Coordinates of C-alpha atoms in Angstrom, one line a residue:
Chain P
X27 CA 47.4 -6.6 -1.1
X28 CA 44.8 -9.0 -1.0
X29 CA 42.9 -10.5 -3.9
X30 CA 40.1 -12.9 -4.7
X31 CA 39.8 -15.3 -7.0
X32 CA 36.6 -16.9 -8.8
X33 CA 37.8 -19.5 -10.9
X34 CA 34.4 -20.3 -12.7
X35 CA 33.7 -17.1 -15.1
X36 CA 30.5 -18.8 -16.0
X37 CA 29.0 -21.4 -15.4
X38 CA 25.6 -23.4 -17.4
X39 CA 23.7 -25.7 -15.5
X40 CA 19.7 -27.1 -15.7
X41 CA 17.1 -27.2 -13.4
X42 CA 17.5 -29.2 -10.6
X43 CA 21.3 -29.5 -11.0
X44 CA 23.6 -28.9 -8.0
X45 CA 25.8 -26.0 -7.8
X46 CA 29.2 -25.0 -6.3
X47 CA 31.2 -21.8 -6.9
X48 CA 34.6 -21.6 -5.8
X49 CA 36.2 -18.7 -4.2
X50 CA 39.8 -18.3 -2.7
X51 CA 41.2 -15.4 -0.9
X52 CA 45.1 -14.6 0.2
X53 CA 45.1 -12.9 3.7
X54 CA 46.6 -14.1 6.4
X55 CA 44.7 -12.5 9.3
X56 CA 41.2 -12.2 10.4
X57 CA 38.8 -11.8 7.4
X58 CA 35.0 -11.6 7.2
X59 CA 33.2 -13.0 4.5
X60 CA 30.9 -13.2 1.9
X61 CA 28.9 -14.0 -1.0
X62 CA 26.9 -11.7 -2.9
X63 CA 24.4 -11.7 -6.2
X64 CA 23.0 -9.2 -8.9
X65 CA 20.4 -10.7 -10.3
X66 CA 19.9 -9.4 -14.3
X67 CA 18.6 -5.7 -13.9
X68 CA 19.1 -5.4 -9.8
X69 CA 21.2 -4.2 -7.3
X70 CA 24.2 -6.6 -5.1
X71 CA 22.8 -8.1 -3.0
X72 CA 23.6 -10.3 0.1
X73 CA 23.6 -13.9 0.2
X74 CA 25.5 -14.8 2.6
X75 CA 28.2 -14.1 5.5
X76 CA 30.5 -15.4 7.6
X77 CA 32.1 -13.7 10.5
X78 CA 33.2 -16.4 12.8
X79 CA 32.0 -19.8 14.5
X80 CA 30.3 -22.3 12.2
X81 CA 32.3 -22.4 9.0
X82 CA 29.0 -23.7 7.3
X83 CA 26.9 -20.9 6.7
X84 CA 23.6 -21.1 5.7
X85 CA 22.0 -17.7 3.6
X86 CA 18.7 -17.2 1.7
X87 CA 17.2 -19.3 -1.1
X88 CA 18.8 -22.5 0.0
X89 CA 22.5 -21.1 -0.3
X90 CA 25.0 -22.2 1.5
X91 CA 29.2 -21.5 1.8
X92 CA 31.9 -23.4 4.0
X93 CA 34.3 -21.6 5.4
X94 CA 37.7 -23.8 4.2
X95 CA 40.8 -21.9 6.6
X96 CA 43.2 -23.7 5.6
X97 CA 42.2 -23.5 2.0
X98 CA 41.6 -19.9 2.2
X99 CA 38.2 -20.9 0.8
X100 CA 34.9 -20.3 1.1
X101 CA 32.8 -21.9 -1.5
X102 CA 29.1 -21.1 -2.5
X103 CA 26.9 -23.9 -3.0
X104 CA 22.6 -25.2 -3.4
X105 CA 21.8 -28.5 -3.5
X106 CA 18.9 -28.3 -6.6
X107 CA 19.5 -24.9 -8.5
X108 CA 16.3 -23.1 -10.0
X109 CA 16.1 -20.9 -13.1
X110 CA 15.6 -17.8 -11.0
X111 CA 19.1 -18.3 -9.8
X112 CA 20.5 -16.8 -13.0
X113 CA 22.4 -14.5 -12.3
X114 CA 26.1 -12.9 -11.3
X115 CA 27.3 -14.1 -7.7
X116 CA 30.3 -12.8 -5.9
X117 CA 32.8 -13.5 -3.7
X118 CA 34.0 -10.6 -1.1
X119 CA 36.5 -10.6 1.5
X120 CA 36.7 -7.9 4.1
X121 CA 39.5 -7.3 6.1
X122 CA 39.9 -5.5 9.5
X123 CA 37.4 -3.2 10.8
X124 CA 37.5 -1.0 8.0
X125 CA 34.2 -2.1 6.1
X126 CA 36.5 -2.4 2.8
X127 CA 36.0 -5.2 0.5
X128 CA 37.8 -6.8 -2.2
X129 CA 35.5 -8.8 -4.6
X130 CA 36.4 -11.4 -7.1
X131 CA 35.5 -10.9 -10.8
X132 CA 31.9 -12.9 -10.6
X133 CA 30.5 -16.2 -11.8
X134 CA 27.7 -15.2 -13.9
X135 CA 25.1 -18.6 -13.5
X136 CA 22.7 -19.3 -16.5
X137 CA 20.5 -22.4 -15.4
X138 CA 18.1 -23.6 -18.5
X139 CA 14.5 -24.6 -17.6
Chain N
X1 CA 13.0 2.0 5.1
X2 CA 15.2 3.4 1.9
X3 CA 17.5 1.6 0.8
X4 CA 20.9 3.0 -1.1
X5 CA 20.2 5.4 -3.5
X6 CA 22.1 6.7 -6.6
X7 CA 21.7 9.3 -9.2
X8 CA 21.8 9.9 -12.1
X9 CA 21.3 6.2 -13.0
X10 CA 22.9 7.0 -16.4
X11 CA 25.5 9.6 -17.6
X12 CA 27.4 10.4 -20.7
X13 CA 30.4 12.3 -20.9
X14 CA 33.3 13.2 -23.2
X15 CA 36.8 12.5 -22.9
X16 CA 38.3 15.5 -20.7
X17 CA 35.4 16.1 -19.3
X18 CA 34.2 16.4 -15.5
X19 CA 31.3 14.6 -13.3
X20 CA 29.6 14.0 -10.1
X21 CA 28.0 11.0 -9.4
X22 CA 25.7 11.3 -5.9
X23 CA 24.6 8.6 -3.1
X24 CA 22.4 9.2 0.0
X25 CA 23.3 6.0 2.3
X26 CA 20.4 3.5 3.8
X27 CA 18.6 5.1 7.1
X28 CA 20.9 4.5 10.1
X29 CA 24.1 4.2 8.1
X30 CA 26.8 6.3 8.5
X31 CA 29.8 5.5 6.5
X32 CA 29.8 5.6 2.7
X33 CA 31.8 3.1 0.3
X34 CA 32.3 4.1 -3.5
X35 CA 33.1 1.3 -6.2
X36 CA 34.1 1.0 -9.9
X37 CA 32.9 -2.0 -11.6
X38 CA 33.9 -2.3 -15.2
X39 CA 32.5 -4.3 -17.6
X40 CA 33.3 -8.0 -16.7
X41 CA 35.0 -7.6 -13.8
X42 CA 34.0 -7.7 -10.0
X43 CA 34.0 -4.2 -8.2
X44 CA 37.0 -2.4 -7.2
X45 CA 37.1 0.1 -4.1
X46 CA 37.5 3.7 -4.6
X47 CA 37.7 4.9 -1.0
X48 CA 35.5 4.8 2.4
X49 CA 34.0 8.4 3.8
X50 CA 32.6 8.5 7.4
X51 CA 32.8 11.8 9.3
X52 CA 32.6 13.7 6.1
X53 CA 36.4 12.3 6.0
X54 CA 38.2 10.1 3.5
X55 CA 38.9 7.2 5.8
X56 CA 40.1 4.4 3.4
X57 CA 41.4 4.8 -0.4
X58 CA 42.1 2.4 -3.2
X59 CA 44.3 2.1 -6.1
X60 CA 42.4 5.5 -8.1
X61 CA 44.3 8.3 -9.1
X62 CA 43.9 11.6 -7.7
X63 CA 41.5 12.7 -10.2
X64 CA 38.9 10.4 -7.8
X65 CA 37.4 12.9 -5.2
X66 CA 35.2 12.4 -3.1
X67 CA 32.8 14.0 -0.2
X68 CA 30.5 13.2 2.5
X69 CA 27.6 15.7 3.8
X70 CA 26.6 16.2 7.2
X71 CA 23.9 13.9 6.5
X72 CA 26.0 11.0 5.6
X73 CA 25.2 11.4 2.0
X74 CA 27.8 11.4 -0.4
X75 CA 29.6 12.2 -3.8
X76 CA 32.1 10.9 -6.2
X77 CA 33.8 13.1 -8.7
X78 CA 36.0 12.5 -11.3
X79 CA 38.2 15.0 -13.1
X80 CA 39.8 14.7 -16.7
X81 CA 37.6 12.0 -17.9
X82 CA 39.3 8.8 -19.7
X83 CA 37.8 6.6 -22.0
X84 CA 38.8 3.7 -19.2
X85 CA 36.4 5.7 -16.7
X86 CA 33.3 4.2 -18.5
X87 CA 32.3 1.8 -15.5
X88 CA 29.3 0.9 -13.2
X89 CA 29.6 3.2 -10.4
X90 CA 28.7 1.4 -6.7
X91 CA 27.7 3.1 -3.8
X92 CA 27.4 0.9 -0.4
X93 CA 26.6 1.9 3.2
X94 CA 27.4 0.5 6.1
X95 CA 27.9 1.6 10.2
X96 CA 31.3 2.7 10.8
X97 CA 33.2 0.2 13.3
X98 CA 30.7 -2.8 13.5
X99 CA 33.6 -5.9 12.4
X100 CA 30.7 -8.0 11.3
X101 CA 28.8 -5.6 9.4
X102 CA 27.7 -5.7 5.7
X103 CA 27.8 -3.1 3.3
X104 CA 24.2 -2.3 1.0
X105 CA 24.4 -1.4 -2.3
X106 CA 22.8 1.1 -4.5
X107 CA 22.0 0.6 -8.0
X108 CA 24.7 2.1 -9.6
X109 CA 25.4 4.7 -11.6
X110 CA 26.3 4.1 -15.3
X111 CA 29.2 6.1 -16.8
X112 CA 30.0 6.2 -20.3
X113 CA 32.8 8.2 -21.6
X114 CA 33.0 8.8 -25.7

């Protein structure tokens, strides 16, 4: 079965600070994936996704993830973090053409004005 | 455009006890994704409907049942209530077949189970 792991359960950072999330995966095959966020109060929602070509994958509000194949990586990161980027972010690998994801357990961000 | 939509948003049951948790899927999706996420953890996959057919299922017991509607929507039920049942429950929706596709998520419904 596959799994993911997010090492960082949480992570505290200020304003301005640089930010990088890991994420591993174990599948062997073809996998899509991704990085989502719930933001305190909301919905997931999507960040980021890689499917295939450029391993660095640019998303919305400055994110970015690289795409690591032989590390089974795929790390989330933004250069100069803001407070509205508290939240919870996950990592989510989909396997196959069968829309079914396996998330990791979350990095829940707390950046201090 | 609607997005994913869940009710009830919050629900309280007892041990034993059965429930129904209900989803209608964004416009133009047709597959429906149902997720437990407990307290702490990332969410874990129930099972996939699409064709008003259980396509996909995860590691849930049999008291997890589900259905899909003509109309794409969906439900969730669970029978025999456990106190581990208390959980956020996920709905996503997604087109049926597209590799690249991404899945959108409802609010959730929260269960608690005293």
């Amino acid at each position: 079965a596959q799994s993911v792991s997010q090492h960082n359960h949480h992570v505290i950072l200020s304003e301005a600070a640089s930010l990088e999330l890991g994420c591993n995966y174990s599948y062997g095959g073809t996998v899509n994936l991704f990085w989502y966020v719930q933001y305190p109060g909301q919905h997931l929602q999507l960040l980021l996704k890689y499917f295939s070509g450029d391993p660095l994958v640019k998303g919305i509000k400055g994110f970015e993830a690289e795409f690591i194949k032989s590390k089974f990586s795929f790390n989330l990161r933004k250069p100069s973090v803001q407070w509205s980027d508290t939240a919870e972010y996950f990592c989510a690998v989909m396997s196959g053409n069968f829309n079914k994801f396996y998330f990791g357990s979350g990095t829940k961000l707390n950046v201090k004005p | 455009d609607a997005g994913v939509t869940q009710s009830p948003t919050h629900l309280i049951k007892t041990r034993g006890q059965q429930v129904t948790l209900r989803c209608s899927p964004k416009s133009g999706h047709d597959t429906v994704s149902w997720y437990q996420q407990a307290l702490g953890q990332g969410p874990q996959f129930i099972f996939q409907y699409y064709e008003e057919e259980e396509r996909q299922r995860g590691n849930f017991p049999d008291r997890f049942s589900g259905h899909q509607f003509p109309n794409y929507s969906s439900e969730l039920n669970v029978n025999a209530l456990l106190l581990g049942d208390s959980a956020l429950y996920l709905c996503a929706s997604s087109l049926w077949g597209i590799s690249y596709n991404e899945q959108f998520f409802g609010p959730g419904t929260r269960l608690t189970v005293l």
